[in-house]
C-alpha atoms as a printed R data frame, in Angstrom:
    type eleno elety resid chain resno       x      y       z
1   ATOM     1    CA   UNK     A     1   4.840 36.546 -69.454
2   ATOM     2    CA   UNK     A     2   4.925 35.128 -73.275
3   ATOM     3    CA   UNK     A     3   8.944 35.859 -73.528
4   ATOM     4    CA   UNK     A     4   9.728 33.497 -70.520
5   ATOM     5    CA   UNK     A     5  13.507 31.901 -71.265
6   ATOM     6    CA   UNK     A     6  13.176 28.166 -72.575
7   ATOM     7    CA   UNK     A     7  14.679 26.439 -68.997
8   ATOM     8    CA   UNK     A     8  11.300 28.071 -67.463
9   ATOM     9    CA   UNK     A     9   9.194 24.417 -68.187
10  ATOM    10    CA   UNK     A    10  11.877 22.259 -66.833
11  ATOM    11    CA   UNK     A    11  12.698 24.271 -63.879
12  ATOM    12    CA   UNK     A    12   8.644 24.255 -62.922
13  ATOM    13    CA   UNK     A    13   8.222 20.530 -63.754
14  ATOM    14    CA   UNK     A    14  11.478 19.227 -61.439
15  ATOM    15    CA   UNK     A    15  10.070 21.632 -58.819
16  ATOM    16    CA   UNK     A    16   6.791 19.923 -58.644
17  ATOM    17    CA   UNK     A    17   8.149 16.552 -59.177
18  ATOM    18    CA   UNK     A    18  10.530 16.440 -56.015
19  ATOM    19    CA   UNK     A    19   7.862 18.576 -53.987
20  ATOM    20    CA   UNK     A    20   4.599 18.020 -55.835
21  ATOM    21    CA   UNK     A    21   2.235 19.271 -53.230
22  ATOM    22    CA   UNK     A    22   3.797 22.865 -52.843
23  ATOM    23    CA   UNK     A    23   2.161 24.371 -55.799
24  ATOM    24    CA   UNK     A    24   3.133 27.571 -54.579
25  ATOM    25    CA   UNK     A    25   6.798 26.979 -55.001
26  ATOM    26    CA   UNK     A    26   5.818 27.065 -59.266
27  ATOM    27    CA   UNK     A    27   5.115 30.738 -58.248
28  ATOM    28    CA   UNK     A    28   8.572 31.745 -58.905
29  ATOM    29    CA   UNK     A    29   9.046 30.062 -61.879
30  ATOM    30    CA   UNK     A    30   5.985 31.601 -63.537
31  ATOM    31    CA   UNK     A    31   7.128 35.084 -63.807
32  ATOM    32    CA   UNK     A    32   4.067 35.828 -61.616
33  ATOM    33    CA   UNK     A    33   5.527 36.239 -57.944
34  ATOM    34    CA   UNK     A    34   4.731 40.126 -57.777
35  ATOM    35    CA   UNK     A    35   0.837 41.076 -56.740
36  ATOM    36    CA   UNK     A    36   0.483 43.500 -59.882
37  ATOM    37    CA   UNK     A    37  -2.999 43.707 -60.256
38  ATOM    38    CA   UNK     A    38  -4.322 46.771 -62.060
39  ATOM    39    CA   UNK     A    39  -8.242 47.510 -60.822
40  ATOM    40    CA   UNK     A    40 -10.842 45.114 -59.796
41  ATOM    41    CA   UNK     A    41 -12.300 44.636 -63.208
42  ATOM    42    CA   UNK     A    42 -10.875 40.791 -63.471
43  ATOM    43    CA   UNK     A    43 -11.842 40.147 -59.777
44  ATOM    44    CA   UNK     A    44 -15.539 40.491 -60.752
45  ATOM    45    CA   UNK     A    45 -15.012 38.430 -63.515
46  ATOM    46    CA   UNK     A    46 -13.620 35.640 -61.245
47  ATOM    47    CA   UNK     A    47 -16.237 36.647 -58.964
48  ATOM    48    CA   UNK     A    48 -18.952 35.828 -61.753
49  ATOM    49    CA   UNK     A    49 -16.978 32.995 -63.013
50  ATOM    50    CA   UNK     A    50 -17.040 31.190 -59.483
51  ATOM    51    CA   UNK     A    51 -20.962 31.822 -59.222
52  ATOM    52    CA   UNK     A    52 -22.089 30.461 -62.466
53  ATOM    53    CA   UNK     A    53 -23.463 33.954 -63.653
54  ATOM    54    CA   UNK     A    54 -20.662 34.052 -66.419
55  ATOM    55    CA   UNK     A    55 -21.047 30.368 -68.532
56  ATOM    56    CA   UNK     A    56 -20.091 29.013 -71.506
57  ATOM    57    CA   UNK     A    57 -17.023 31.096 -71.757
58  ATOM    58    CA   UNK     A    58 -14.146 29.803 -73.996
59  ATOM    59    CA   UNK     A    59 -10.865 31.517 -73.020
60  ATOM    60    CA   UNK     A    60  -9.661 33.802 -70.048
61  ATOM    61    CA   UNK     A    61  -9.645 37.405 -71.034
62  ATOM    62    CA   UNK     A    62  -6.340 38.502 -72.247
63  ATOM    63    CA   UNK     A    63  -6.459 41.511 -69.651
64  ATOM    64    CA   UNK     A    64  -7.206 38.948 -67.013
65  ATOM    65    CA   UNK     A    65  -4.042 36.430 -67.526
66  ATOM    66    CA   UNK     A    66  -1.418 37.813 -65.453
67  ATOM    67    CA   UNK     A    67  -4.500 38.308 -62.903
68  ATOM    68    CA   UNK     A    68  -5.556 34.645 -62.886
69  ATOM    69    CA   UNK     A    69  -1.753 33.403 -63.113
70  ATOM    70    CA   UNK     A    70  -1.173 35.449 -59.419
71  ATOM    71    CA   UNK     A    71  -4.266 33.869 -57.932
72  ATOM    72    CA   UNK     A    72  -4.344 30.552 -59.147
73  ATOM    73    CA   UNK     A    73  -0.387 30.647 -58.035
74  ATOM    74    CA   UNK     A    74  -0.614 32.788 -55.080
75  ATOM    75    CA   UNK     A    75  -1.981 32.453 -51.634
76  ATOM    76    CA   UNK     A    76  -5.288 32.945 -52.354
77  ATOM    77    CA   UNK     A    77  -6.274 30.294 -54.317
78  ATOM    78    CA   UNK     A    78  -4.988 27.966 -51.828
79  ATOM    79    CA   UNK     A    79  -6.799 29.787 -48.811
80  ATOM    80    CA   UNK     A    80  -9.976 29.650 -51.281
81  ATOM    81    CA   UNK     A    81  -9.278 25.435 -51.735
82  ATOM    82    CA   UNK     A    82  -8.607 25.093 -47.983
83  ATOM    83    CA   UNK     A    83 -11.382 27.371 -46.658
84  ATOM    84    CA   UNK     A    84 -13.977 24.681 -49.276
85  ATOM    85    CA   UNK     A    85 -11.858 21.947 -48.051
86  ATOM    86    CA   UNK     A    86 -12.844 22.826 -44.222
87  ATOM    87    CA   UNK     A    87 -16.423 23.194 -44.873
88  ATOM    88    CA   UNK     A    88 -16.745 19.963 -46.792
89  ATOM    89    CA   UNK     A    89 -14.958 18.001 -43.527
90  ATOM    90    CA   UNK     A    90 -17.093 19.872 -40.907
91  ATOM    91    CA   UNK     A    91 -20.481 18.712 -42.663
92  ATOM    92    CA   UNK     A    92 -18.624 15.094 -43.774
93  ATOM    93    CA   UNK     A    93 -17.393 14.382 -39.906
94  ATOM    94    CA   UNK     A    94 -21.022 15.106 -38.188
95  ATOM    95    CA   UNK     A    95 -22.203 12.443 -40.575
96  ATOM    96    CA   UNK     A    96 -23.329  8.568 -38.993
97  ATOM    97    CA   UNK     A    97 -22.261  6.574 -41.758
98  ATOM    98    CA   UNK     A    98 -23.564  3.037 -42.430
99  ATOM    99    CA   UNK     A    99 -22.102  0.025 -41.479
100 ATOM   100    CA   UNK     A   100 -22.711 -1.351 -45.636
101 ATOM   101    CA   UNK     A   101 -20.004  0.606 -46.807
102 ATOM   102    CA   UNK     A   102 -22.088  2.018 -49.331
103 ATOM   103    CA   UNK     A   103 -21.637  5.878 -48.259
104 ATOM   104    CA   UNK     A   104 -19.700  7.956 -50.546
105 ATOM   105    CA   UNK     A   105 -17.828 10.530 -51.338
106 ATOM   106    CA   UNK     A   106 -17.728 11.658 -55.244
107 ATOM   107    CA   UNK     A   107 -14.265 14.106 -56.760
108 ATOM   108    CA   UNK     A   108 -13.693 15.031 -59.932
109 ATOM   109    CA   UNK     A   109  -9.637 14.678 -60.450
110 ATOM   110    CA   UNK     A   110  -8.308 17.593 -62.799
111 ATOM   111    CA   UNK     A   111  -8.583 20.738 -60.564
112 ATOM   112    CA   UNK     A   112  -9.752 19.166 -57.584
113 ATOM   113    CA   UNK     A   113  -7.507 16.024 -56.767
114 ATOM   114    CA   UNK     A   114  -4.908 16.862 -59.562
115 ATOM   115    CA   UNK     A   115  -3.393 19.930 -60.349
116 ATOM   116    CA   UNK     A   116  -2.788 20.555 -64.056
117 ATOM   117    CA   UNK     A   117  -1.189 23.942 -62.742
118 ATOM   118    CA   UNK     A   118   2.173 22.861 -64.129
119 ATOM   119    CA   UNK     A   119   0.569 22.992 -67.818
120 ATOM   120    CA   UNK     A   120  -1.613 25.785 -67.307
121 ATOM   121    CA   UNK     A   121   1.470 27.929 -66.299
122 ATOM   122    CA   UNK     A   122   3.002 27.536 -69.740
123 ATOM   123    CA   UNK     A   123   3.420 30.753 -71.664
124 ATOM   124    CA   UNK     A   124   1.709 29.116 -74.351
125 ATOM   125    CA   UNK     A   125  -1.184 28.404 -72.361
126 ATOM   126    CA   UNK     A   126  -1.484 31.455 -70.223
127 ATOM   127    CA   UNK     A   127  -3.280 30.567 -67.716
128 ATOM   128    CA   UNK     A   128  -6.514 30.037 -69.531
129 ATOM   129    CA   UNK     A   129  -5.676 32.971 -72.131
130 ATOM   130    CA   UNK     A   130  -4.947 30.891 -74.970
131 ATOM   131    CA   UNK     A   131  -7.712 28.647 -76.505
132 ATOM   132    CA   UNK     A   132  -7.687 24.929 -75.019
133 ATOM   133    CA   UNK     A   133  -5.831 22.879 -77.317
134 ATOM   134    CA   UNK     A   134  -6.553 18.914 -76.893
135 ATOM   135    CA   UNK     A   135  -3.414 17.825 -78.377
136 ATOM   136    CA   UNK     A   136  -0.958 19.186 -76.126
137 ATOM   137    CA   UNK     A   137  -2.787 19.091 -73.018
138 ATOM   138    CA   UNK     A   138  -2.764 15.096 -73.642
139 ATOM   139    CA   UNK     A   139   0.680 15.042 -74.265
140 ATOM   140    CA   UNK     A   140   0.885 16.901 -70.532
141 ATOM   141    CA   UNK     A   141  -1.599 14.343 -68.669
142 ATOM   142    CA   UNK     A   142  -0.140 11.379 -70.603
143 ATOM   143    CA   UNK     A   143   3.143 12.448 -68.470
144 ATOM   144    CA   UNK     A   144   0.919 11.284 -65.304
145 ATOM   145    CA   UNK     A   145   2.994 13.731 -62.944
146 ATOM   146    CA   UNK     A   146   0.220 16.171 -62.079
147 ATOM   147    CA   UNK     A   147   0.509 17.681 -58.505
148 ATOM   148    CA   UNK     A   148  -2.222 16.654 -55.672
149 ATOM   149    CA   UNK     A   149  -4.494 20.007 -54.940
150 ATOM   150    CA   UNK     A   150  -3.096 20.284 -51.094
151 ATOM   151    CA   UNK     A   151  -6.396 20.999 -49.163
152 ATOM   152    CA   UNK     A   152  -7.917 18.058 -51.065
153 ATOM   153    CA   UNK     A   153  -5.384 15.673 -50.607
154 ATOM   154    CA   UNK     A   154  -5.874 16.102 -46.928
155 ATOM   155    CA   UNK     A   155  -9.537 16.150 -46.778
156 ATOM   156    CA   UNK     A   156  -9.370 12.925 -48.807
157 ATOM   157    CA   UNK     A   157  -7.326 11.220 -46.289
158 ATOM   158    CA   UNK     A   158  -9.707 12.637 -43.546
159 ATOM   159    CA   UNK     A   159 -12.710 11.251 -45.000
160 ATOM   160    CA   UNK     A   160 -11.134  7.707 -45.818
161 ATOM   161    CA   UNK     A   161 -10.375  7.604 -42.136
162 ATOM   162    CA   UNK     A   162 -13.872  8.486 -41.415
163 ATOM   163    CA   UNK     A   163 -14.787  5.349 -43.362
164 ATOM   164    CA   UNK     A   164 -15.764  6.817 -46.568
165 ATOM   165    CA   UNK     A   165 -15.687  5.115 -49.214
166 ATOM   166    CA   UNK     A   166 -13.935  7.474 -52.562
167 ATOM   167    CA   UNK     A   167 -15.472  7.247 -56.171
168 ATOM   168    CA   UNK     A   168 -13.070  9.027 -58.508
169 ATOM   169    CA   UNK     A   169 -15.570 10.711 -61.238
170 ATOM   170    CA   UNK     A   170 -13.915 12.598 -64.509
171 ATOM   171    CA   UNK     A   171 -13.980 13.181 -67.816
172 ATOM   172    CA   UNK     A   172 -10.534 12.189 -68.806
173 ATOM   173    CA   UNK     A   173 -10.218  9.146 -71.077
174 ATOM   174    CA   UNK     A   174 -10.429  5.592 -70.286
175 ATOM   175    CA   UNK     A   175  -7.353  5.572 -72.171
176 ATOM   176    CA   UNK     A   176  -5.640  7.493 -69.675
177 ATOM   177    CA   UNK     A   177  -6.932  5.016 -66.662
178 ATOM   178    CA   UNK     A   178  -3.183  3.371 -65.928
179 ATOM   179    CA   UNK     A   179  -1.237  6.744 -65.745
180 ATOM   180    CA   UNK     A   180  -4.065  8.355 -63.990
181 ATOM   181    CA   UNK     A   181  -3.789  4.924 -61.010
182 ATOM   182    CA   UNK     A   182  -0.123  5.690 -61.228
183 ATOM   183    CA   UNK     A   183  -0.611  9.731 -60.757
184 ATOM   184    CA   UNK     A   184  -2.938  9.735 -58.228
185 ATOM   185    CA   UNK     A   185  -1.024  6.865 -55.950
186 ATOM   186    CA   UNK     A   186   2.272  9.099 -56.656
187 ATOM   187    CA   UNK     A   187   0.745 11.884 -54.885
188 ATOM   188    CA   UNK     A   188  -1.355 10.409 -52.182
189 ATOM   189    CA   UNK     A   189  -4.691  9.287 -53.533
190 ATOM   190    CA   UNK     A   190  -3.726  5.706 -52.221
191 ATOM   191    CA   UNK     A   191  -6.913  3.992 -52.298
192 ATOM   192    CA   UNK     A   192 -10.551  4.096 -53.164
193 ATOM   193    CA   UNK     A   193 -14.371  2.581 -54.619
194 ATOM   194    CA   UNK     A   194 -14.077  3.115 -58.255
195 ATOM   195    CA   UNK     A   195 -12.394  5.141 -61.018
196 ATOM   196    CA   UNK     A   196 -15.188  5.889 -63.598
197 ATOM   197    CA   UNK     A   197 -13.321  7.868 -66.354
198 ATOM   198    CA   UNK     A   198 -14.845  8.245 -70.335
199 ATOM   199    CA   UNK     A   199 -15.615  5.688 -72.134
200 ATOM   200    CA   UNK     A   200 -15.007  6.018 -76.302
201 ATOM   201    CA   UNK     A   201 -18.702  5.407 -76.914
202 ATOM   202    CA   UNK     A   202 -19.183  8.642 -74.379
203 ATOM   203    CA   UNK     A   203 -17.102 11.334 -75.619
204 ATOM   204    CA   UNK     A   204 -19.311 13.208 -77.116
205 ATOM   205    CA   UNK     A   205 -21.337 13.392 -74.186
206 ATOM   206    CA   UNK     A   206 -21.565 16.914 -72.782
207 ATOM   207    CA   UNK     A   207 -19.974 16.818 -69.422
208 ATOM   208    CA   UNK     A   208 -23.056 17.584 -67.335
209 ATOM   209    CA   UNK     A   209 -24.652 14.929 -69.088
210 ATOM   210    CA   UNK     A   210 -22.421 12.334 -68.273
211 ATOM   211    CA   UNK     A   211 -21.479 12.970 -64.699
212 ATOM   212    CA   UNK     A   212 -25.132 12.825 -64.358
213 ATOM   213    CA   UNK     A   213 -25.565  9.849 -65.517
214 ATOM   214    CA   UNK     A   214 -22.956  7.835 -64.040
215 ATOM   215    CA   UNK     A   215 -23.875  9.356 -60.510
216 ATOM   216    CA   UNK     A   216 -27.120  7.788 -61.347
217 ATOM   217    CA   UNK     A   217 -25.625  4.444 -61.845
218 ATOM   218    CA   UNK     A   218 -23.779  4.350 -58.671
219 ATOM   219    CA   UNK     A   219 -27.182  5.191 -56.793
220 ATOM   220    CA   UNK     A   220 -28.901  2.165 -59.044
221 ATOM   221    CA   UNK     A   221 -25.743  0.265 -57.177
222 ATOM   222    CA   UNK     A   222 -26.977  1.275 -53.867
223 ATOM   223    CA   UNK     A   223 -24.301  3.975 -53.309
224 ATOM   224    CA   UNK     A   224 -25.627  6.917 -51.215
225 ATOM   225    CA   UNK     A   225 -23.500 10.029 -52.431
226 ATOM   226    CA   UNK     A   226 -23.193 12.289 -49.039
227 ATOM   227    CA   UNK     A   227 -20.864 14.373 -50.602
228 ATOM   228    CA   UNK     A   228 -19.747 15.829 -54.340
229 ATOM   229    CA   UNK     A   229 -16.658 17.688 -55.167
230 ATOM   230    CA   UNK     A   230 -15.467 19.314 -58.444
231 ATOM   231    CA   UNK     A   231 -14.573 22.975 -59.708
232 ATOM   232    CA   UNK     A   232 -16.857 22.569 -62.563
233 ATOM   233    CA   UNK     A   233 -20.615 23.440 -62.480
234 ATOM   234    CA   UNK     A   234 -21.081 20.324 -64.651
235 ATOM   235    CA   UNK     A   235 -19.471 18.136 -61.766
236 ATOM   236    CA   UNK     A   236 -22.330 19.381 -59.392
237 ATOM   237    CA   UNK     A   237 -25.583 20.435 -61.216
238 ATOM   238    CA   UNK     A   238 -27.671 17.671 -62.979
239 ATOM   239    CA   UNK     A   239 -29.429 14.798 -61.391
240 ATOM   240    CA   UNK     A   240 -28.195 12.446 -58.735
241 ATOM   241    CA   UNK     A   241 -25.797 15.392 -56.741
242 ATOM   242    CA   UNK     A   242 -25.839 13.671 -53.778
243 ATOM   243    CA   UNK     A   243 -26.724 15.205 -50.304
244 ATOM   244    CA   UNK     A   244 -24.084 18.269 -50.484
245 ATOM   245    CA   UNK     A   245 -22.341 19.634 -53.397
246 ATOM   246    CA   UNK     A   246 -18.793 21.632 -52.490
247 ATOM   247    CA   UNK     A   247 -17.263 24.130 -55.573
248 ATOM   248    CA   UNK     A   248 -13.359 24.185 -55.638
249 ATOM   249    CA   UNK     A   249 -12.301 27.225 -57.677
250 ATOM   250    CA   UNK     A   250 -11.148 27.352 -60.828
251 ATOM   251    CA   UNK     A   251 -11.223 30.957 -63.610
252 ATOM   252    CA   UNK     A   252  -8.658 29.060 -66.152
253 ATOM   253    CA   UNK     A   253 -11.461 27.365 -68.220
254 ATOM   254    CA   UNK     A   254 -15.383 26.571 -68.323
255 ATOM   255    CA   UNK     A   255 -16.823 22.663 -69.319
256 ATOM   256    CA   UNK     A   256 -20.306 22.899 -69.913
């Protein structure tokens, strides 16, 4: 996995480029299209990962990174996206919306409207494996070419037609807010309510903290938050969650 040749990067970044919603098709690329999976041990730890029993973890184990490389590239992970995508639509379409447009819908963007999959696949990121490191991950989201999460994509433009109206909620920089317009238009995220990303003055807020607090605001704006999507437990627990929270997986890292 750590030996792959030097074309690997390119090769995975012009895949997702010309087909940037087939995040499957990096599968190949990775070095991860087999299904070697040796015991069940790193299941459970997905398993506990997924239900908040394991927290404040820091890297994936190294045992577990070929394991989390075939899911989060393999058909599971996107049955696992579509199957939370699906419940989300069949609570959000039973719903009589107002006529105010004040009813909302609240996504996080890295790992639940953006895919930083193309990053993440990096041998020297492992899937999770290898400690975050700030500086390089920037220099990969200040690229603005991050891949639309499928199954979200679509419930996105299901809910908009519903009459939803789509607040954008996520921890990335405020210095980040033009390529993030540009990267989520590129991909299909054509319209929506606001974009609240970090201010300077806030980035040292803990995540949970934060999201909190700026779901709070919207209410104090007389938003009504019907539904809440992010694959961190920080994007859902807190104050203000709205009326239904929905989990999208994701065992590469933890944000408290």
């Amino acid at each position: 996995m750590r030996a792959l040749p030097f074309l690997y990067l390119a090769t995975l970044l012009e895949t997702t480029q010309v087909i940037p919603n087939n995040l499957h098709l990096l599968r190949p690329h990775s070095g991860l299209a087999g299904h070697n999976v040796e015991g069940i041990d790193c299941l459970s730890w997905r398993l506990a990962v997924e239900t908040d029993n394991l927290r404040d973890w820091s890297v994936v184990p190294e045992d577990c990174e070929k394991y989390v490389g075939n899911y989060m590239l393999g058909k599971q992970y996107r049955e696992d996206c579509q199957v939370v995508a699906d419940t989300a639509y069949a609570y959000a379409k039973n719903l009589t919306l107002g006529d105010d447009g004040l009813d909302i819908w609240v996504f996080d963007i890295d790992e639940t409207t953006l895919s930083n999959l193309p990053y993440y696949a990096q041998p020297q990121v492992a899937f999770g494996a290898v400690a975050y490191n700030s500086t390089t991950f920037n220099e990969w989201e200040a690229k603005g070419i991050a891949p639309a999460v499928p199954a979200n994509l679509d419930l996105y433009k299901k809910l908009v037609n519903l009459g939803f109206k789509i607040v954008f909620l996520t921890g990335r920089s405020e210095t980040f807010r033009n390529i993030t317009i540009e990267n989520l238009k590129n991909v299909g995220y054509t319209t929506w309510e606001k974009l609240i990303l970090k201010q300077t003055s806030e980035s040292g807020t803990a995540a949970l903290v934060y999201k909190s607090t700026k779901r709070a605001e919207l209410e104090a704006e007389g938003y009504r938050i019907l539904g809440n999507m992010g694959d961190q437990w920080s994007d859902l627990f807190g104050t203000n969650v709205g009326n239904r929270t929905f989990k999208v997986p994701d065992p590469m890292y933890y944000i408290s």
